Tab-separated table of C-alpha atoms and ligand atoms in Angstrom:
chain	number	residue	atom	x	y	z
L	22	UNK	CA	11.653	0.801	11.987
L	23	UNK	CA	13.145	0.748	8.550
L	24	UNK	CA	13.630	-1.892	5.926
L	25	UNK	CA	17.178	-1.245	4.754
L	26	UNK	CA	17.712	-4.073	2.335
L	27	UNK	CA	15.655	-6.716	0.562
L	28	UNK	CA	16.957	-9.811	-1.194
L	29	UNK	CA	14.745	-12.203	-3.176
L	30	UNK	CA	15.866	-15.482	-4.724
L	31	UNK	CA	13.558	-17.460	-6.980
L	32	UNK	CA	10.663	-15.594	-5.514
L	33	UNK	CA	7.679	-15.202	-7.906
L	34	UNK	CA	9.059	-13.700	-11.127
L	35	UNK	CA	12.386	-12.688	-9.500
L	36	UNK	CA	15.311	-15.029	-10.024
L	37	UNK	CA	17.352	-12.668	-7.961
L	38	UNK	CA	16.634	-9.229	-6.640
L	39	UNK	CA	18.474	-6.981	-4.265
L	40	UNK	CA	17.762	-3.427	-3.284
L	41	UNK	CA	19.040	-1.066	-0.622
L	42	UNK	CA	16.323	1.231	0.597
L	43	UNK	CA	18.243	4.383	1.359
L	44	UNK	CA	15.311	6.782	1.232
L	45	UNK	CA	12.247	6.852	3.446
L	46	UNK	CA	10.096	6.910	0.321
L	47	UNK	CA	10.578	4.507	-2.541
L	48	UNK	CA	8.479	4.417	-5.654
L	49	UNK	CA	8.452	1.226	-7.702
L	50	UNK	CA	7.451	1.892	-11.288
L	51	UNK	CA	6.650	-0.630	-13.993
L	52	UNK	CA	4.043	-1.770	-16.465
L	53	UNK	CA	1.447	-4.334	-15.449
L	54	UNK	CA	2.556	-7.841	-14.487
L	55	UNK	CA	6.255	-6.902	-14.193
L	56	UNK	CA	6.586	-7.727	-10.492
L	57	UNK	CA	5.770	-4.567	-8.538
L	58	UNK	CA	3.208	-6.122	-6.227
L	59	UNK	CA	5.468	-9.151	-5.809
L	60	UNK	CA	8.023	-6.943	-4.045
L	61	UNK	CA	5.452	-5.535	-1.620
L	62	UNK	CA	4.091	-9.032	-1.091
L	63	UNK	CA	7.581	-10.264	-0.146
L	64	UNK	CA	7.961	-7.452	2.388
L	65	UNK	CA	4.517	-8.149	3.804
L	66	UNK	CA	5.394	-11.827	3.993
L	67	UNK	CA	8.375	-10.972	6.201
L	68	UNK	CA	5.912	-9.187	8.499
L	69	UNK	CA	3.146	-11.782	8.651
L	70	UNK	CA	4.379	-14.996	6.968
L	71	UNK	CA	1.219	-14.689	4.922
L	72	UNK	CA	-0.099	-13.045	1.808
L	73	UNK	CA	-3.648	-12.333	0.802
L	74	UNK	CA	-2.777	-13.627	-2.678
L	75	UNK	CA	-1.794	-17.171	-1.706
L	76	UNK	CA	-3.325	-20.317	-0.320
L	77	UNK	CA	0.007	-22.094	0.016
L	78	UNK	CA	3.570	-20.845	0.385
L	79	UNK	CA	4.708	-22.843	-2.646
L	80	UNK	CA	2.860	-20.378	-4.899
L	81	UNK	CA	5.594	-17.882	-4.027
L	82	UNK	CA	8.331	-20.016	-5.558
L	83	UNK	CA	9.479	-19.135	-9.061
L	84	UNK	CA	7.949	-21.496	-11.640
L	85	UNK	CA	11.436	-22.675	-12.647
L	86	UNK	CA	12.694	-23.354	-9.164
L	87	UNK	CA	11.948	-25.654	-6.237
L	88	UNK	CA	12.699	-23.188	-3.451
L	89	UNK	CA	12.512	-19.495	-2.713
L	90	UNK	CA	14.233	-17.140	-0.348
L	91	UNK	CA	13.288	-13.766	1.099
L	92	UNK	CA	15.780	-11.836	3.170
L	93	UNK	CA	15.350	-8.463	4.798
L	94	UNK	CA	17.600	-6.236	6.847
L	95	UNK	CA	15.673	-4.191	9.345
L	96	UNK	CA	16.854	-1.276	11.423
L	97	UNK	CA	14.995	-0.933	14.658
L	98	UNK	CA	15.800	1.076	17.779
L	99	UNK	CA	19.413	1.442	16.732
L	100	UNK	CA	20.033	-2.233	15.965
L	101	UNK	CA	20.063	-4.193	12.751
L	102	UNK	CA	18.039	-7.380	12.502
L	103	UNK	CA	18.203	-9.792	9.621
L	104	UNK	CA	15.143	-11.830	8.727
L	105	UNK	CA	15.325	-14.779	6.375
L	106	UNK	CA	12.686	-17.184	5.096
L	107	UNK	CA	13.467	-20.216	2.975
L	108	UNK	CA	10.539	-21.922	1.346
L	109	UNK	CA	11.520	-25.405	0.259
L	110	UNK	CA	8.563	-27.812	0.122
L	111	UNK	CA	7.692	-30.435	1.123
L	112	UNK	CA	9.930	-29.459	4.044
L	113	UNK	CA	8.649	-26.846	6.458
L	114	UNK	CA	9.828	-23.364	5.692
L	115	UNK	CA	12.984	-22.317	7.499
L	116	UNK	CA	12.848	-19.086	9.469
L	117	UNK	CA	15.966	-17.291	10.630
L	118	UNK	CA	16.464	-14.193	12.723
L	119	UNK	CA	20.046	-12.901	12.626
L	120	UNK	CA	21.112	-16.212	11.129
L	121	UNK	CA	19.608	-18.274	13.961
L	122	UNK	CA	16.918	-20.791	13.097
L	123	UNK	CA	13.548	-20.208	14.734
L	124	UNK	CA	11.177	-23.125	14.991
L	125	UNK	CA	8.230	-21.069	16.194
L	126	UNK	CA	6.805	-18.461	13.871
L	127	UNK	CA	5.988	-16.231	16.835
L	128	UNK	CA	9.749	-15.743	17.332
L	129	UNK	CA	9.945	-14.399	13.794
L	130	UNK	CA	6.753	-12.413	13.498
L	131	UNK	CA	6.550	-8.832	14.620
L	132	UNK	CA	10.210	-8.022	13.980
L	133	UNK	CA	8.966	-6.171	10.927
L	134	UNK	CA	5.507	-4.574	10.824
L	135	UNK	CA	3.636	-2.964	8.000
L	136	UNK	CA	0.265	-1.823	6.818
L	137	UNK	CA	-0.500	-2.855	3.292
L	138	UNK	CA	-2.923	-0.739	1.293
L	139	UNK	CA	-3.772	-1.955	-2.172
L	140	UNK	CA	-6.372	-1.297	-4.818
L	141	UNK	CA	-8.233	-4.407	-3.705
L	142	UNK	CA	-8.697	-2.735	-0.295
L	143	UNK	CA	-10.534	0.044	-2.096
L	144	UNK	CA	-13.130	-2.577	-2.955
L	145	UNK	CA	-13.462	-3.681	0.657
L	146	UNK	CA	-17.013	-2.412	0.998
L	147	UNK	CA	-18.142	-3.779	-2.360
L	148	UNK	CA	-16.583	-7.187	-1.751
L	149	UNK	CA	-17.712	-10.322	0.029
L	150	UNK	CA	-17.921	-10.596	3.831
L	151	UNK	CA	-14.984	-13.004	3.746
L	152	UNK	CA	-12.753	-10.252	2.301
L	153	UNK	CA	-13.730	-7.964	5.135
L	154	UNK	CA	-13.074	-10.692	7.702
L	155	UNK	CA	-9.683	-11.412	6.123
L	156	UNK	CA	-8.747	-7.721	6.218
L	157	UNK	CA	-9.781	-7.488	9.864
L	158	UNK	CA	-7.965	-10.687	10.819
L	159	UNK	CA	-4.739	-9.561	9.148
L	160	UNK	CA	-4.929	-6.185	10.897
L	161	UNK	CA	-5.529	-7.742	14.326
L	162	UNK	CA	-2.916	-10.360	13.738
L	163	UNK	CA	-0.095	-7.781	13.756
L	164	UNK	CA	-1.407	-6.074	16.880
L	165	UNK	CA	-2.463	-8.935	19.176
L	166	UNK	CA	0.175	-11.675	19.057
L	167	UNK	CA	-2.183	-14.332	20.415
L	168	UNK	CA	-4.878	-13.768	17.835
L	169	UNK	CA	-3.527	-16.114	15.158
L	170	UNK	CA	-3.579	-19.047	17.597
L	171	UNK	CA	-7.121	-18.221	18.623
L	172	UNK	CA	-8.285	-17.924	15.048
L	173	UNK	CA	-6.547	-21.185	14.086
L	174	UNK	CA	-8.189	-22.948	17.026
L	175	UNK	CA	-11.608	-21.695	16.004
L	176	UNK	CA	-11.127	-22.721	12.372
L	177	UNK	CA	-10.009	-26.184	13.449
L	178	UNK	CA	-13.020	-26.869	15.663
L	179	UNK	CA	-15.355	-25.352	13.076
L	180	UNK	CA	-14.036	-27.707	10.400
L	181	UNK	CA	-14.244	-30.682	12.750
L	182	UNK	CA	-17.830	-29.851	13.603
L	183	UNK	CA	-18.714	-29.245	9.940
L	184	UNK	CA	-17.165	-32.589	8.962
L	185	UNK	CA	-19.111	-34.321	11.683
L	186	UNK	CA	-22.373	-32.743	10.526
L	187	UNK	CA	-21.714	-33.578	6.880
L	188	UNK	CA	-20.374	-37.102	7.255
L	189	UNK	CA	-22.510	-38.566	10.036
L	190	UNK	CA	-25.848	-40.138	9.247
L	191	UNK	CA	-27.068	-40.577	12.814
L	192	UNK	CA	-25.874	-37.547	14.715
L	193	UNK	CA	-25.173	-38.259	18.358
L	194	UNK	CA	-26.484	-35.289	20.324
L	195	UNK	CA	-23.975	-35.704	23.142
L	196	UNK	CA	-21.178	-35.656	20.609
L	197	UNK	CA	-22.596	-32.550	18.946
L	198	UNK	CA	-22.797	-30.961	22.398
L	199	UNK	CA	-19.093	-31.545	22.882
L	200	UNK	CA	-18.395	-29.874	19.546
L	201	UNK	CA	-20.718	-26.995	20.377
L	202	UNK	CA	-19.092	-26.357	23.713
L	203	UNK	CA	-15.615	-26.183	22.181
L	204	UNK	CA	-16.957	-24.198	19.251
L	205	UNK	CA	-18.584	-21.581	21.464
L	206	UNK	CA	-15.423	-21.010	23.514
L	207	UNK	CA	-13.146	-20.730	20.458
L	208	UNK	CA	-15.685	-18.585	18.624
L	209	UNK	CA	-16.129	-16.198	21.564
L	210	UNK	CA	-12.367	-15.620	21.711
L	211	UNK	CA	-12.290	-14.587	18.057
L	212	UNK	CA	-15.382	-12.390	18.217
L	213	UNK	CA	-14.166	-10.708	21.395
L	214	UNK	CA	-10.836	-9.672	19.878
L	215	UNK	CA	-12.408	-8.617	16.592
L	216	UNK	CA	-14.879	-6.374	18.415
L	217	UNK	CA	-12.206	-4.970	20.711
L	218	UNK	CA	-10.005	-4.098	17.742
L	219	UNK	CA	-12.869	-2.629	15.708
L	220	UNK	CA	-13.863	-0.506	18.656
L	221	UNK	CA	-10.389	1.012	18.839
L	222	UNK	CA	-10.249	1.336	15.076
L	223	UNK	CA	-13.602	3.091	14.882
L	224	UNK	CA	-12.547	5.818	17.301
L	225	UNK	CA	-9.519	6.735	15.206
L	226	UNK	CA	-11.097	6.133	11.798
L	227	UNK	CA	-13.976	8.477	12.702
L	228	UNK	CA	-11.505	11.328	13.219
L	229	UNK	CA	-9.537	10.559	10.047
L	230	UNK	CA	-12.785	10.348	8.119
L	231	UNK	CA	-14.054	13.666	9.458
L	232	UNK	CA	-10.794	15.293	8.432
L	233	UNK	CA	-11.489	14.352	4.812
L	234	UNK	CA	-15.188	15.080	4.920
L	235	UNK	CA	-16.396	17.070	7.899
L	236	UNK	CA	-20.098	16.619	7.144
L	237	UNK	CA	-19.929	12.883	7.374
L	238	UNK	CA	-19.949	10.763	10.476
L	239	UNK	CA	-18.502	7.278	10.158
L	240	UNK	CA	-19.758	4.387	12.230
L	241	UNK	CA	-18.426	0.842	12.168
L	242	UNK	CA	-20.379	-2.121	13.452
L	243	UNK	CA	-19.414	-5.735	13.768
L	244	UNK	CA	-22.268	-8.019	12.733
L	245	UNK	CA	-22.278	-11.144	14.812
L	246	UNK	CA	-24.236	-13.612	16.919
L	247	UNK	CA	-24.470	-11.362	19.953
L	248	UNK	CA	-23.098	-7.923	20.662
L	249	UNK	CA	-24.193	-7.480	24.249
L	250	UNK	CA	-21.915	-9.247	26.677
L	251	UNK	CA	-19.629	-8.207	29.479
L	252	UNK	CA	-16.815	-10.715	29.051
L	253	UNK	CA	-15.635	-13.564	26.854
L	254	UNK	CA	-17.058	-16.216	29.161
L	255	UNK	CA	-20.507	-14.709	28.986
L	256	UNK	CA	-20.239	-14.455	25.221
L	257	UNK	CA	-19.291	-18.118	24.897
L	258	UNK	CA	-22.265	-19.077	27.081
L	259	UNK	CA	-24.600	-17.055	24.879
L	260	UNK	CA	-23.185	-18.690	21.750
L	261	UNK	CA	-23.536	-22.141	23.306
L	262	UNK	CA	-27.169	-21.426	24.153
L	263	UNK	CA	-27.884	-20.211	20.615
L	264	UNK	CA	-26.187	-23.284	19.171
L	265	UNK	CA	-28.519	-25.409	21.271
L	266	UNK	CA	-31.522	-23.545	19.917
L	267	UNK	CA	-30.522	-24.151	16.294
L	268	UNK	CA	-29.272	-27.690	16.758
L	269	UNK	CA	-31.954	-29.307	14.591
L	270	UNK	CA	-31.476	-26.775	11.827
L	271	UNK	CA	-27.695	-27.282	11.829
L	272	UNK	CA	-28.204	-31.060	11.637
L	273	UNK	CA	-30.730	-30.680	8.825
L	274	UNK	CA	-28.540	-28.365	6.793
L	275	UNK	CA	-25.282	-30.055	7.852
L	276	UNK	CA	-23.690	-26.650	8.342
L	277	UNK	CA	-22.267	-24.444	11.087
L	278	UNK	CA	-24.903	-21.753	10.810
L	279	UNK	CA	-23.634	-19.190	13.288
L	280	UNK	CA	-20.206	-18.031	14.372
L	281	UNK	CA	-17.203	-15.885	13.569
L	282	UNK	CA	-16.952	-17.469	10.096
L	283	UNK	CA	-20.319	-15.930	9.173
L	284	UNK	CA	-19.752	-12.469	10.614
L	285	UNK	CA	-19.430	-9.234	8.719
L	286	UNK	CA	-18.541	-5.606	9.260
L	287	UNK	CA	-20.981	-2.815	8.522
L	288	UNK	CA	-20.024	0.754	7.776
L	289	UNK	CA	-22.376	3.709	8.096
L	290	UNK	CA	-22.049	7.301	6.978
L	291	UNK	CA	-24.543	9.481	8.818
L	292	UNK	CA	-26.391	6.278	9.715
L	293	UNK	CA	-26.772	5.169	6.100
L	294	UNK	CA	-25.458	1.735	5.170
L	295	UNK	CA	-22.346	2.476	3.113
L	296	UNK	CA	-22.007	-0.966	1.588
L	297	UNK	CA	-25.327	-0.470	-0.158
L	298	UNK	CA	-25.697	3.252	-0.614
L	299	UNK	CA	-22.348	5.041	-0.524
L	300	UNK	CA	-20.801	6.302	-3.749
L	301	UNK	CA	-17.479	4.914	-4.890
L	302	UNK	CA	-15.782	8.082	-3.630
L	303	UNK	CA	-17.433	7.807	-0.215
L	304	UNK	CA	-16.439	4.162	0.048
L	305	UNK	CA	-12.853	5.067	-0.789
L	306	UNK	CA	-12.807	7.714	1.904
L	307	UNK	CA	-13.934	5.099	4.409
L	308	UNK	CA	-11.176	2.706	3.367
L	309	UNK	CA	-8.616	5.499	3.519
L	310	UNK	CA	-9.728	6.350	7.049
L	311	UNK	CA	-9.585	2.666	8.017
L	312	UNK	CA	-6.058	2.237	6.687
L	313	UNK	CA	-4.787	5.364	8.442
L	314	UNK	CA	-6.398	4.165	11.657
L	315	UNK	CA	-4.841	0.734	11.183
L	316	UNK	CA	-1.447	2.387	10.815
L	317	UNK	CA	-1.925	4.500	13.948
L	318	UNK	CA	-3.036	1.562	16.093
L	319	UNK	CA	-0.122	-0.547	14.924
L	320	UNK	CA	2.302	2.299	15.593
L	321	UNK	CA	0.970	2.787	19.118
L	322	UNK	CA	0.910	-0.917	19.932
L	323	UNK	CA	4.434	-1.719	18.786
L	324	UNK	CA	5.821	1.633	19.879
L	325	UNK	CA	7.655	1.873	16.561
L	326	UNK	CA	6.938	3.227	13.109
L	327	UNK	CA	5.613	0.444	10.876
L	328	UNK	CA	6.125	0.477	7.121
L	329	UNK	CA	3.380	1.602	4.804
L	330	UNK	CA	3.064	-0.338	1.565
L	331	UNK	CA	0.902	1.383	-1.020
L	332	UNK	CA	0.135	-0.862	-3.961
L	333	UNK	CA	-1.165	1.075	-6.977
L	334	UNK	CA	-3.462	2.878	-4.641
L	335	UNK	CA	-2.280	6.463	-5.011
L	336	UNK	CA	-3.013	6.615	-8.717
L	337	UNK	CA	-6.525	5.388	-7.968
L	338	UNK	CA	-7.276	8.202	-5.547
L	339	UNK	CA	-8.283	11.664	-6.694
L	340	UNK	CA	-5.899	14.464	-5.827
L	341	UNK	CA	-7.811	15.490	-2.692
L	342	UNK	CA	-7.667	12.024	-1.194
L	343	UNK	CA	-4.125	11.453	-2.442
L	344	UNK	CA	-2.889	14.624	-0.800
L	345	UNK	CA	-4.788	13.892	2.341
L	346	UNK	CA	-3.195	10.466	2.568
L	347	UNK	CA	0.324	11.712	1.915
L	348	UNK	CA	-0.031	14.594	4.363
L	349	UNK	CA	-1.591	12.424	7.040
L	350	UNK	CA	1.410	10.128	7.162
L	351	UNK	CA	4.226	11.053	9.499
L	352	UNK	CA	7.479	11.772	7.748
L	353	UNK	CA	9.321	9.129	9.702
L	354	UNK	CA	7.168	6.337	8.275
L	355	UNK	CA	8.909	4.408	5.526
L	356	UNK	CA	6.695	4.198	2.465
L	357	UNK	CA	7.112	1.827	-0.424
L	358	UNK	CA	4.774	2.677	-3.232
L	359	UNK	CA	4.021	1.036	-6.550
L	360	UNK	CA	2.568	2.676	-9.611
L	361	UNK	CA	2.461	2.175	-13.353
L	362	UNK	CA	4.073	5.584	-13.894
L	363	UNK	CA	4.842	8.832	-12.123
L	364	UNK	CA	2.051	10.786	-13.819
L	365	UNK	CA	-0.355	10.595	-10.916
L	366	UNK	CA	2.095	12.141	-8.474
L	367	UNK	CA	2.685	15.643	-7.338
L	368	UNK	CA	6.021	17.055	-8.584
L	369	UNK	CA	6.903	18.087	-5.058
L	370	UNK	CA	6.268	14.601	-3.764
L	371	UNK	CA	8.472	13.059	-6.463
L	372	UNK	CA	11.424	15.241	-5.496
L	373	UNK	CA	11.723	13.413	-2.226
L	374	UNK	CA	11.506	9.808	-3.420
L	375	UNK	CA	13.799	7.143	-4.830
L	376	UNK	CA	12.443	5.543	-7.975
L	377	UNK	CA	13.050	1.937	-9.037
L	378	UNK	CA	11.947	0.801	-12.488
L	379	UNK	CA	10.965	-2.831	-12.816
L	380	UNK	CA	10.631	-4.920	-15.944
L	381	UNK	CA	9.989	-8.657	-16.024
L	382	UNK	CA	11.311	-9.279	-12.554
L	383	UNK	CA	14.415	-7.110	-12.917
L	384	UNK	CA	15.415	-3.649	-11.836
L	385	UNK	CA	16.127	-1.807	-15.055
L	386	UNK	CA	16.884	1.560	-13.561
L	387	UNK	CA	17.085	3.198	-10.212
L	388	UNK	CA	17.697	6.825	-9.652
Y	429	ADP	N1	5.424	-18.268	-8.770
Y	429	ADP	C1	5.704	-17.485	-9.815
Y	429	ADP	N2	6.775	-17.733	-10.615
Y	429	ADP	C2	7.065	-16.942	-11.665
Y	429	ADP	N3	6.342	-15.867	-12.019
Y	429	ADP	C3	5.276	-15.560	-11.257
Y	429	ADP	C4	4.903	-16.347	-10.132
Y	429	ADP	N4	3.797	-15.805	-9.582
Y	429	ADP	C5	3.499	-14.742	-10.336
Y	429	ADP	N5	4.382	-14.579	-11.330
Y	429	ADP	C6	4.425	-13.537	-12.356
Y	429	ADP	O1	4.518	-12.284	-11.722
Y	429	ADP	C7	3.901	-11.318	-12.530
Y	429	ADP	C8	2.915	-10.513	-11.739
Y	429	ADP	O2	3.609	-9.808	-10.794
Y	429	ADP	P1	2.937	-8.615	-10.003
Y	429	ADP	O3	3.942	-8.199	-9.004
Y	429	ADP	O4	1.602	-8.979	-9.534
Y	429	ADP	O5	2.807	-7.536	-11.172
Y	429	ADP	P2	2.522	-5.975	-11.098
Y	429	ADP	O6	3.771	-5.328	-11.592
Y	429	ADP	O7	1.384	-5.771	-12.032
Y	429	ADP	O8	2.205	-5.627	-9.697
Y	429	ADP	C9	3.164	-12.046	-13.630
Y	429	ADP	O9	3.913	-11.923	-14.808
Y	429	ADP	C10	3.133	-13.470	-13.139
Y	429	ADP	O10	3.148	-14.395	-14.178
Y	430	MG	MG1	0.360	-5.016	-8.951
């Protein structure tokens, strides 16, 4: 698939923006805080209706406006599809596919797919568990359509249970049992899909990782309540049993002490914990392998070539990793790359790309 055209109106620092992507590789150049990431964010928003940089959609609206619009023209298996999002609070956002309103986001999602790789991903191993969970959730979300519902269900019951624990003086054990039963089912669904995805990801990431550093063996492990189970039902029963065992402690602390919201992902190189002991370079190689694996899984699942959005990341990688990344990506994958300047790039690479220069939310030059 290709993104052929992007239109932004009152989106972040763009009053209006339009660009025709005529090349498979586009490089967006500009000083800091000019709006480079905003463009990638808008494209990613068309893919997922989400952004890792926002809590609420209204943050995407230009400070001087009350509504924002993102429009994209996508070419996919010989047809052109137009996606449009209008964000106009307090009304619900309006989603359109080929001009037709869609009331369910699932009818909008997955028309456009992309893998986003930014400098903050490079810090994935250094960061908090919640960053790693968010990365994993976003990756799964594009591959398994039902995952967002399952995750939303789990978060809802978790919050309900947490509120009950916090706000109730005399906890009714039968009531807590009801919460725990629902919690364990919703939680098992999330853990199951996360582990299934990570399993697939690990197989591919291992190979990508070896290709960059043949002496190192990458292992990925999901840290959770229970890893040994044969199906989701069994997992939910195990979680329910564990919740029963820690009931008093959860009441005392007024917290949901176990579950998918507490899980983490561990990475090992030659059996050594990479979050603690790997060098910055080793950690970057892991993230690079993860992102390439993410791209491959997405490509296989949707049977199409997703977009690759590289936000500032190439300049951050040394030339070995940069070349590896660029060579590892199939030529038919559309890449949209941001960078402060062209200095970090290979001359040969630059010959094949379109360059847009951005200043204060405007295109000042494209060649
Ligand atoms: N809702 C908004 N309305 C107007 N400007 C915004 C909004 N959100 C962010 N910005 C501006 O966008 C700029 C940052 O854009 P960004 O794409 O992150 O920059 P960079 O080019 O460094 O990637 C900042 O100047 C910020 O003030
Ligand atoms: Mg940026």
